[in-house]
PDB file of N, CA and C in Angstrom:
ATOM      1  N   MET A 288     -89.791  -5.672  54.014  1.00  0.00           N
ATOM      2  CA  MET A 288     -91.386  -5.307  54.201  1.00  0.00           C
ATOM      3  C   MET A 288     -91.859  -6.582  53.090  1.00  0.00           C
ATOM      4  N   ALA A 289     -92.925  -7.586  53.924  1.00  0.00           N
ATOM      5  CA  ALA A 289     -93.123  -8.379  53.323  1.00  0.00           C
ATOM      6  C   ALA A 289     -94.331  -8.190  52.095  1.00  0.00           C
ATOM      7  N   HIS A 290     -95.157  -6.885  52.082  1.00  0.00           N
ATOM      8  CA  HIS A 290     -96.165  -7.110  51.537  1.00  0.00           C
ATOM      9  C   HIS A 290     -95.509  -5.692  50.655  1.00  0.00           C
ATOM     10  N   ALA A 291     -94.212  -5.707  49.447  1.00  0.00           N
ATOM     11  CA  ALA A 291     -94.004  -4.819  48.934  1.00  0.00           C
ATOM     12  C   ALA A 291     -95.015  -4.429  47.510  1.00  0.00           C
ATOM     13  N   GLU A 292     -95.851  -5.433  47.166  1.00  0.00           N
ATOM     14  CA  GLU A 292     -96.141  -5.054  46.029  1.00  0.00           C
ATOM     15  C   GLU A 292     -97.863  -5.491  46.467  1.00  0.00           C
ATOM     16  N   ALA A 293     -98.515  -4.106  45.556  1.00  0.00           N
ATOM     17  CA  ALA A 293     -99.734  -3.283  45.577  1.00  0.00           C
ATOM     18  C   ALA A 293    -100.686  -3.981  45.603  1.00  0.00           C
ATOM     19  N   THR A 294    -101.541  -4.833  45.564  1.00  0.00           N
ATOM     20  CA  THR A 294    -102.721  -5.811  46.195  1.00  0.00           C
ATOM     21  C   THR A 294    -103.916  -4.936  45.264  1.00  0.00           C
ATOM     22  N   VAL A 295    -103.991  -5.551  44.203  1.00  0.00           N
ATOM     23  CA  VAL A 295    -105.648  -4.945  43.820  1.00  0.00           C
ATOM     24  C   VAL A 295    -107.171  -5.745  44.564  1.00  0.00           C
ATOM     25  N   PRO A 296    -107.672  -4.668  45.148  1.00  0.00           N
ATOM     26  CA  PRO A 296    -108.777  -5.477  45.617  1.00  0.00           C
ATOM     27  C   PRO A 296    -109.564  -5.819  44.865  1.00  0.00           C
ATOM     28  N   ARG A 297    -110.560  -6.930  45.063  1.00  0.00           N
ATOM     29  CA  ARG A 297    -111.341  -7.547  44.416  1.00  0.00           C
ATOM     30  C   ARG A 297    -112.823  -6.484  44.221  1.00  0.00           C
ATOM     31  N   ALA A 298    -113.509  -6.373  42.893  1.00  0.00           N
ATOM     32  CA  ALA A 298    -114.333  -6.117  42.652  1.00  0.00           C
ATOM     33  C   ALA A 298    -115.518  -5.872  42.818  1.00  0.00           C
ATOM     34  N   ALA A 299    -116.553  -4.820  43.613  1.00  0.00           N
ATOM     35  CA  ALA A 299    -117.820  -5.338  44.085  1.00  0.00           C
ATOM     36  C   ALA A 299    -118.682  -5.923  42.631  1.00  0.00           C
ATOM     37  N   THR A 300    -119.467  -6.981  43.468  1.00  0.00           N
ATOM     38  CA  THR A 300    -120.086  -7.692  42.365  1.00  0.00           C
ATOM     39  C   THR A 300    -121.805  -6.715  42.223  1.00  0.00           C
ATOM     40  N   ARG A 301    -122.454  -6.812  41.566  1.00  0.00           N
ATOM     41  CA  ARG A 301    -123.997  -6.285  41.140  1.00  0.00           C
ATOM     42  C   ARG A 301    -124.605  -6.616  42.254  1.00  0.00           C
ATOM     43  N   GLU A 302    -124.337  -7.904  42.405  1.00  0.00           N
ATOM     44  CA  GLU A 302    -125.718  -8.650  43.927  1.00  0.00           C
ATOM     45  C   GLU A 302    -124.888  -7.758  45.293  1.00  0.00           C
ATOM     46  N   GLU A 303    -123.643  -7.920  45.531  1.00  0.00           N
ATOM     47  CA  GLU A 303    -123.409  -6.801  46.180  1.00  0.00           C
ATOM     48  C   GLU A 303    -123.456  -4.878  46.620  1.00  0.00           C
ATOM     49  N   MET A 304    -123.594  -4.844  45.430  1.00  0.00           N
ATOM     50  CA  MET A 304    -124.266  -3.714  45.378  1.00  0.00           C
ATOM     51  C   MET A 304    -125.530  -3.568  45.382  1.00  0.00           C
ATOM     52  N   ARG A 305    -126.403  -4.012  45.398  1.00  0.00           N
ATOM     53  CA  ARG A 305    -127.939  -4.064  45.171  1.00  0.00           C
ATOM     54  C   ARG A 305    -128.460  -4.385  46.033  1.00  0.00           C
ATOM     55  N   ASP A 306    -127.523  -4.987  46.870  1.00  0.00           N
ATOM     56  CA  ASP A 306    -127.854  -5.527  48.830  1.00  0.00           C
ATOM     57  C   ASP A 306    -127.695  -4.614  49.305  1.00  0.00           C
ATOM     58  N   ALA A 307    -126.662  -3.692  49.424  1.00  0.00           N
ATOM     59  CA  ALA A 307    -126.108  -2.868  50.118  1.00  0.00           C
ATOM     60  C   ALA A 307    -127.179  -1.504  49.213  1.00  0.00           C
ATOM     61  N   LYS A 308    -128.064  -2.080  48.593  1.00  0.00           N
ATOM     62  CA  LYS A 308    -128.366  -0.745  47.931  1.00  0.00           C
ATOM     63  C   LYS A 308    -128.073   0.401  47.686  1.00  0.00           C
ATOM     64  N   LEU A 309    -126.660   0.414  46.601  1.00  0.00           N
ATOM     65  CA  LEU A 309    -125.667   1.546  46.308  1.00  0.00           C
ATOM     66  C   LEU A 309    -126.485   1.965  45.058  1.00  0.00           C
ATOM     67  N   PRO A 310    -126.692   3.293  45.585  1.00  0.00           N
ATOM     68  CA  PRO A 310    -127.600   4.289  44.192  1.00  0.00           C
ATOM     69  C   PRO A 310    -126.524   3.998  43.138  1.00  0.00           C
ATOM     70  N   LEU A 311    -126.900   4.008  41.708  1.00  0.00           N
ATOM     71  CA  LEU A 311    -126.238   4.215  40.288  1.00  0.00           C
ATOM     72  C   LEU A 311    -125.048   4.850  40.151  1.00  0.00           C
ATOM     73  N   ALA A 312    -125.151   5.705  40.575  1.00  0.00           N
ATOM     74  CA  ALA A 312    -123.451   6.547  40.564  1.00  0.00           C
ATOM     75  C   ALA A 312    -122.600   6.259  41.119  1.00  0.00           C
ATOM     76  N   TYR A 313    -122.976   5.292  42.372  1.00  0.00           N
ATOM     77  CA  TYR A 313    -121.559   5.173  43.158  1.00  0.00           C
ATOM     78  C   TYR A 313    -121.308   3.961  42.605  1.00  0.00           C
ATOM     79  N   ARG A 314    -121.905   3.310  41.834  1.00  0.00           N
ATOM     80  CA  ARG A 314    -121.075   1.825  41.327  1.00  0.00           C
ATOM     81  C   ARG A 314    -119.876   1.833  40.299  1.00  0.00           C
ATOM     82  N   ASP A 315    -118.881   2.382  40.437  1.00  0.00           N
ATOM     83  CA  ASP A 315    -117.901   2.336  40.032  1.00  0.00           C
ATOM     84  C   ASP A 315    -116.634   1.842  40.916  1.00  0.00           C
ATOM     85  N   ASN A 316    -115.213   1.853  39.905  1.00  0.00           N
ATOM     86  CA  ASN A 316    -114.209   1.112  40.283  1.00  0.00           C
ATOM     87  C   ASN A 316    -113.869   1.047  41.756  1.00  0.00           C
ATOM     88  N   CYS A 317    -114.239   2.098  42.430  1.00  0.00           N
ATOM     89  CA  CYS A 317    -114.670   2.063  44.014  1.00  0.00           C
ATOM     90  C   CYS A 317    -115.781   1.823  45.403  1.00  0.00           C
ATOM     91  N   ALA A 318    -116.307   1.351  44.296  1.00  0.00           N
ATOM     92  CA  ALA A 318    -117.798   0.269  45.170  1.00  0.00           C
ATOM     93  C   ALA A 318    -117.189  -0.206  46.401  1.00  0.00           C
ATOM     94  N   ASN A 319    -116.035  -0.719  45.647  1.00  0.00           N
ATOM     95  CA  ASN A 319    -115.638  -2.148  47.221  1.00  0.00           C
ATOM     96  C   ASN A 319    -115.148  -1.465  48.412  1.00  0.00           C
ATOM     97  N   LEU A 320    -114.531   0.138  47.690  1.00  0.00           N
ATOM     98  CA  LEU A 320    -114.426   0.169  49.384  1.00  0.00           C
ATOM     99  C   LEU A 320    -115.204   1.145  49.580  1.00  0.00           C
ATOM    100  N   LEU A 321    -116.155   1.025  49.355  1.00  0.00           N
ATOM    101  CA  LEU A 321    -117.809   2.475  49.450  1.00  0.00           C
ATOM    102  C   LEU A 321    -118.620   1.262  50.343  1.00  0.00           C
ATOM    103  N   LEU A 322    -118.706   0.006  50.411  1.00  0.00           N
ATOM    104  CA  LEU A 322    -119.488  -1.031  50.868  1.00  0.00           C
ATOM    105  C   LEU A 322    -119.227  -0.899  52.295  1.00  0.00           C
ATOM    106  N   PRO A 323    -118.349  -1.286  52.731  1.00  0.00           N
ATOM    107  CA  PRO A 323    -117.543  -1.286  54.205  1.00  0.00           C
ATOM    108  C   PRO A 323    -117.713   0.270  54.638  1.00  0.00           C
ATOM    109  N   LEU A 324    -117.100   1.038  53.692  1.00  0.00           N
ATOM    110  CA  LEU A 324    -117.477   2.333  54.464  1.00  0.00           C
ATOM    111  C   LEU A 324    -119.174   2.726  55.210  1.00  0.00           C
ATOM    112  N   ASN A 325    -119.788   2.233  53.812  1.00  0.00           N
ATOM    113  CA  ASN A 325    -121.209   2.966  54.189  1.00  0.00           C
ATOM    114  C   ASN A 325    -121.656   1.887  55.824  1.00  0.00           C
ATOM    115  N   ARG A 326    -121.034   0.460  55.730  1.00  0.00           N
ATOM    116  CA  ARG A 326    -121.367  -0.385  56.957  1.00  0.00           C
ATOM    117  C   ARG A 326    -120.784   0.485  58.001  1.00  0.00           C
ATOM    118  N   CYS A 327    -119.757   0.790  57.893  1.00  0.00           N
ATOM    119  CA  CYS A 327    -119.563   1.399  58.974  1.00  0.00           C
ATOM    120  C   CYS A 327    -120.264   2.390  59.428  1.00  0.00           C
ATOM    121  N   ARG A 328    -120.240   3.593  58.287  1.00  0.00           N
ATOM    122  CA  ARG A 328    -121.763   4.639  58.937  1.00  0.00           C
ATOM    123  C   ARG A 328    -122.512   4.313  59.492  1.00  0.00           C
ATOM    124  N   SER A 329    -123.214   3.174  58.851  1.00  0.00           N
ATOM    125  CA  SER A 329    -124.503   3.080  60.032  1.00  0.00           C
ATOM    126  C   SER A 329    -124.177   2.248  61.245  1.00  0.00           C
ATOM    127  N   ASP A 330    -123.558   1.386  61.377  1.00  0.00           N
ATOM    128  CA  ASP A 330    -123.215   0.832  62.990  1.00  0.00           C
ATOM    129  C   ASP A 330    -122.479   1.873  63.783  1.00  0.00           C
ATOM    130  N   THR A 331    -121.852   3.110  63.221  1.00  0.00           N
ATOM    131  CA  THR A 331    -121.787   4.593  64.288  1.00  0.00           C
ATOM    132  C   THR A 331    -122.138   5.498  64.091  1.00  0.00           C
ATOM    133  N   TYR A 332    -123.513   5.452  63.881  1.00  0.00           N
ATOM    134  CA  TYR A 332    -124.010   6.312  63.613  1.00  0.00           C
ATOM    135  C   TYR A 332    -123.811   8.059  63.012  1.00  0.00           C
ATOM    136  N   TYR A 333    -122.922   7.399  62.136  1.00  0.00           N
ATOM    137  CA  TYR A 333    -122.192   9.090  61.221  1.00  0.00           C
ATOM    138  C   TYR A 333    -121.692   9.374  61.976  1.00  0.00           C
ATOM    139  N   LEU A 334    -121.000   8.915  63.404  1.00  0.00           N
ATOM    140  CA  LEU A 334    -120.134   9.589  63.784  1.00  0.00           C
ATOM    141  C   LEU A 334    -118.724  10.304  63.055  1.00  0.00           C
ATOM    142  N   PRO A 335    -118.436  11.296  62.826  1.00  0.00           N
ATOM    143  CA  PRO A 335    -117.279  12.051  61.833  1.00  0.00           C
ATOM    144  C   PRO A 335    -115.770  11.613  62.575  1.00  0.00           C
ATOM    145  N   TRP A 336    -115.378  11.060  63.768  1.00  0.00           N
ATOM    146  CA  TRP A 336    -114.056  10.715  64.000  1.00  0.00           C
ATOM    147  C   TRP A 336    -114.146   8.603  63.503  1.00  0.00           C
ATOM    148  N   LYS A 337    -115.140   8.597  63.851  1.00  0.00           N
ATOM    149  CA  LYS A 337    -115.250   7.373  63.104  1.00  0.00           C
ATOM    150  C   LYS A 337    -115.089   6.732  61.560  1.00  0.00           C
ATOM    151  N   CYS A 338    -114.815   5.734  61.454  1.00  0.00           N
ATOM    152  CA  CYS A 338    -114.621   4.814  59.856  1.00  0.00           C
ATOM    153  C   CYS A 338    -113.956   6.389  59.071  1.00  0.00           C
ATOM    154  N   GLU A 339    -112.613   6.565  59.722  1.00  0.00           N
ATOM    155  CA  GLU A 339    -111.142   7.733  59.111  1.00  0.00           C
ATOM    156  C   GLU A 339    -111.020   6.727  58.204  1.00  0.00           C
ATOM    157  N   GLN A 340    -110.357   5.562  58.583  1.00  0.00           N
ATOM    158  CA  GLN A 340    -109.346   4.722  57.483  1.00  0.00           C
ATOM    159  C   GLN A 340    -110.227   4.461  56.298  1.00  0.00           C
ATOM    160  N   GLU A 341    -111.660   4.034  56.876  1.00  0.00           N
ATOM    161  CA  GLU A 341    -112.539   3.421  55.723  1.00  0.00           C
ATOM    162  C   GLU A 341    -112.793   4.739  54.477  1.00  0.00           C
ATOM    163  N   ARG A 342    -112.890   6.044  55.172  1.00  0.00           N
ATOM    164  CA  ARG A 342    -113.168   7.123  54.619  1.00  0.00           C
ATOM    165  C   ARG A 342    -112.018   7.107  53.785  1.00  0.00           C
ATOM    166  N   HIS A 343    -110.669   7.260  54.313  1.00  0.00           N
ATOM    167  CA  HIS A 343    -109.632   8.138  53.792  1.00  0.00           C
ATOM    168  C   HIS A 343    -109.169   7.117  52.513  1.00  0.00           C
ATOM    169  N   THR A 344    -109.436   5.313  52.572  1.00  0.00           N
ATOM    170  CA  THR A 344    -109.176   4.418  51.391  1.00  0.00           C
ATOM    171  C   THR A 344    -110.014   4.939  50.479  1.00  0.00           C
ATOM    172  N   TYR A 345    -111.511   5.430  50.723  1.00  0.00           N
ATOM    173  CA  TYR A 345    -111.880   5.723  49.476  1.00  0.00           C
ATOM    174  C   TYR A 345    -112.327   6.648  48.881  1.00  0.00           C
ATOM    175  N   GLU A 346    -111.995   7.680  49.668  1.00  0.00           N
ATOM    176  CA  GLU A 346    -111.589   9.306  48.511  1.00  0.00           C
ATOM    177  C   GLU A 346    -110.216   8.879  47.585  1.00  0.00           C
ATOM    178  N   LYS A 347    -109.310   8.356  48.619  1.00  0.00           N
ATOM    179  CA  LYS A 347    -107.875   7.961  47.600  1.00  0.00           C
ATOM    180  C   LYS A 347    -108.232   7.309  46.695  1.00  0.00           C
ATOM    181  N   CYS A 348    -109.338   6.591  46.871  1.00  0.00           N
ATOM    182  CA  CYS A 348    -109.096   5.530  45.378  1.00  0.00           C
ATOM    183  C   CYS A 348    -110.540   6.722  44.473  1.00  0.00           C
ATOM    184  N   GLN A 349    -111.156   7.203  44.832  1.00  0.00           N
ATOM    185  CA  GLN A 349    -111.872   8.584  43.979  1.00  0.00           C
ATOM    186  C   GLN A 349    -110.757   9.485  43.128  1.00  0.00           C
ATOM    187  N   TYR A 350    -110.150   9.623  44.384  1.00  0.00           N
ATOM    188  CA  TYR A 350    -108.932  10.771  43.591  1.00  0.00           C
ATOM    189  C   TYR A 350    -108.031  10.157  42.499  1.00  0.00           C
ATOM    190  N   ASP A 351    -107.570   8.799  42.615  1.00  0.00           N
ATOM    191  CA  ASP A 351    -106.260   7.977  41.690  1.00  0.00           C
ATOM    192  C   ASP A 351    -107.395   8.143  40.667  1.00  0.00           C
ATOM    193  N   GLU A 352    -108.605   7.895  40.361  1.00  0.00           N
ATOM    194  CA  GLU A 352    -109.830   7.727  39.494  1.00  0.00           C
ATOM    195  C   GLU A 352    -109.902   9.010  38.683  1.00  0.00           C
ATOM    196  N   PHE A 353    -110.411   9.653  39.417  1.00  0.00           N
ATOM    197  CA  PHE A 353    -109.993  11.671  38.983  1.00  0.00           C
ATOM    198  C   PHE A 353    -108.484  11.426  38.183  1.00  0.00           C
ATOM    199  N   LYS A 354    -107.724  11.100  38.578  1.00  0.00           N
ATOM    200  CA  LYS A 354    -106.142  11.489  37.634  1.00  0.00           C
ATOM    201  C   LYS A 354    -106.331  10.542  36.522  1.00  0.00           C
ATOM    202  N   LYS A 355    -106.767   8.945  36.907  1.00  0.00           N
ATOM    203  CA  LYS A 355    -106.703   8.791  35.287  1.00  0.00           C
ATOM    204  C   LYS A 355    -107.255   9.072  34.403  1.00  0.00           C
ATOM    205  N   ARG A 356    -108.501   9.753  35.216  1.00  0.00           N
ATOM    206  CA  ARG A 356    -109.632  10.283  33.391  1.00  0.00           C
ATOM    207  C   ARG A 356    -109.174  11.617  33.742  1.00  0.00           C
ATOM    208  N   VAL A 357    -108.230  12.576  33.780  1.00  0.00           N
ATOM    209  CA  VAL A 357    -107.488  13.579  33.807  1.00  0.00           C
ATOM    210  C   VAL A 357    -106.401  13.188  32.418  1.00  0.00           C
ATOM    211  N   ALA A 358    -105.662  12.524  32.597  1.00  0.00           N
ATOM    212  CA  ALA A 358    -104.416  12.055  31.887  1.00  0.00           C
ATOM    213  C   ALA A 358    -104.615  11.266  30.845  1.00  0.00           C
ATOM    214  N   LYS A 359    -106.359  10.463  31.197  1.00  0.00           N
ATOM    215  CA  LYS A 359    -106.870  10.218  29.740  1.00  0.00           C
ATOM    216  C   LYS A 359    -107.370  11.305  29.050  1.00  0.00           C
ATOM    217  N   MET A 360    -108.126  11.972  29.249  1.00  0.00           N
ATOM    218  CA  MET A 360    -108.523  13.607  28.550  1.00  0.00           C
ATOM    219  C   MET A 360    -106.708  14.046  28.191  1.00  0.00           C
ATOM    220  N   ASP A 361    -106.874  14.423  28.657  1.00  0.00           N
ATOM    221  CA  ASP A 361    -105.316  15.001  28.114  1.00  0.00           C
ATOM    222  C   ASP A 361    -104.075  14.323  26.889  1.00  0.00           C
ATOM    223  N   GLU A 362    -104.275  12.272  27.181  1.00  0.00           N
ATOM    224  CA  GLU A 362    -103.993  12.166  25.982  1.00  0.00           C
ATOM    225  C   GLU A 362    -105.223  12.067  24.736  1.00  0.00           C
ATOM    226  N   LEU A 363    -105.699  12.314  24.751  1.00  0.00           N
ATOM    227  CA  LEU A 363    -107.120  12.730  23.905  1.00  0.00           C
ATOM    228  C   LEU A 363    -107.069  13.666  23.205  1.00  0.00           C
ATOM    229  N   ARG A 364    -106.375  14.751  23.670  1.00  0.00           N
ATOM    230  CA  ARG A 364    -106.511  16.058  23.656  1.00  0.00           C
ATOM    231  C   ARG A 364    -104.882  16.182  22.815  1.00  0.00           C
ATOM    232  N   GLU A 365    -104.172  15.638  22.863  1.00  0.00           N
ATOM    233  CA  GLU A 365    -102.745  15.798  22.338  1.00  0.00           C
ATOM    234  C   GLU A 365    -103.048  14.515  21.446  1.00  0.00           C
ATOM    235  N   ALA A 366    -103.920  13.873  20.827  1.00  0.00           N
ATOM    236  CA  ALA A 366    -103.867  13.214  19.707  1.00  0.00           C
ATOM    237  C   ALA A 366    -104.546  14.016  19.112  1.00  0.00           C
ATOM    238  N   LYS A 367    -105.758  14.859  19.164  1.00  0.00           N
ATOM    239  CA  LYS A 367    -106.347  16.043  19.112  1.00  0.00           C
ATOM    240  C   LYS A 367    -105.945  17.349  18.277  1.00  0.00           C
ATOM    241  N   GLY A 368    -104.231  17.271  18.825  1.00  0.00           N
ATOM    242  CA  GLY A 368    -103.545  18.152  18.665  1.00  0.00           C
ATOM    243  C   GLY A 368    -104.077  19.910  19.444  1.00  0.00           C
ATOM    244  N   GLY A 369    -104.310  19.331  20.350  1.00  0.00           N
ATOM    245  CA  GLY A 369    -104.875  20.620  21.428  1.00  0.00           C
ATOM    246  C   GLY A 369    -105.990  20.842  21.415  1.00  0.00           C
ATOM    247  N   ALA A 370    -106.903  20.636  20.515  1.00  0.00           N
ATOM    248  CA  ALA A 370    -108.295  21.000  20.619  1.00  0.00           C
ATOM    249  C   ALA A 370    -109.491  20.451  21.326  1.00  0.00           C
ATOM    250  N   ARG A 371    -110.109  21.020  21.643  1.00  0.00           N
ATOM    251  CA  ARG A 371    -111.121  20.931  22.686  1.00  0.00           C
ATOM    252  C   ARG A 371    -112.345  20.469  22.095  1.00  0.00           C
ATOM    253  N   SER A 372    -112.777  19.814  23.212  1.00  0.00           N
ATOM    254  CA  SER A 372    -113.925  19.050  22.288  1.00  0.00           C
ATOM    255  C   SER A 372    -115.281  19.782  22.734  1.00  0.00           C
ATOM    256  N   ASN A 373    -115.505  20.555  23.015  1.00  0.00           N
ATOM    257  CA  ASN A 373    -116.622  21.886  23.561  1.00  0.00           C
ATOM    258  C   ASN A 373    -116.324  22.726  22.784  1.00  0.00           C
TER     259      ASN A 373
END
């Protein structure tokens, strides 16, 4: 396997997100994957069987980000001795 190490994708710039008219709520660490997904969706008229690879990659990124947030929250909760903030 020539590409054993995982490469970190380049983050989307503010200009790219602005030009793609990406809503502020979607401008996160996975925005660089959402831009080609939205482009593919508009090119294929949102057909559900098209753009499957782009959609899977974007949703996997969202899931990984969620897992990171949960782990960080668990870490903060452990530091407080298990006390909840709400």
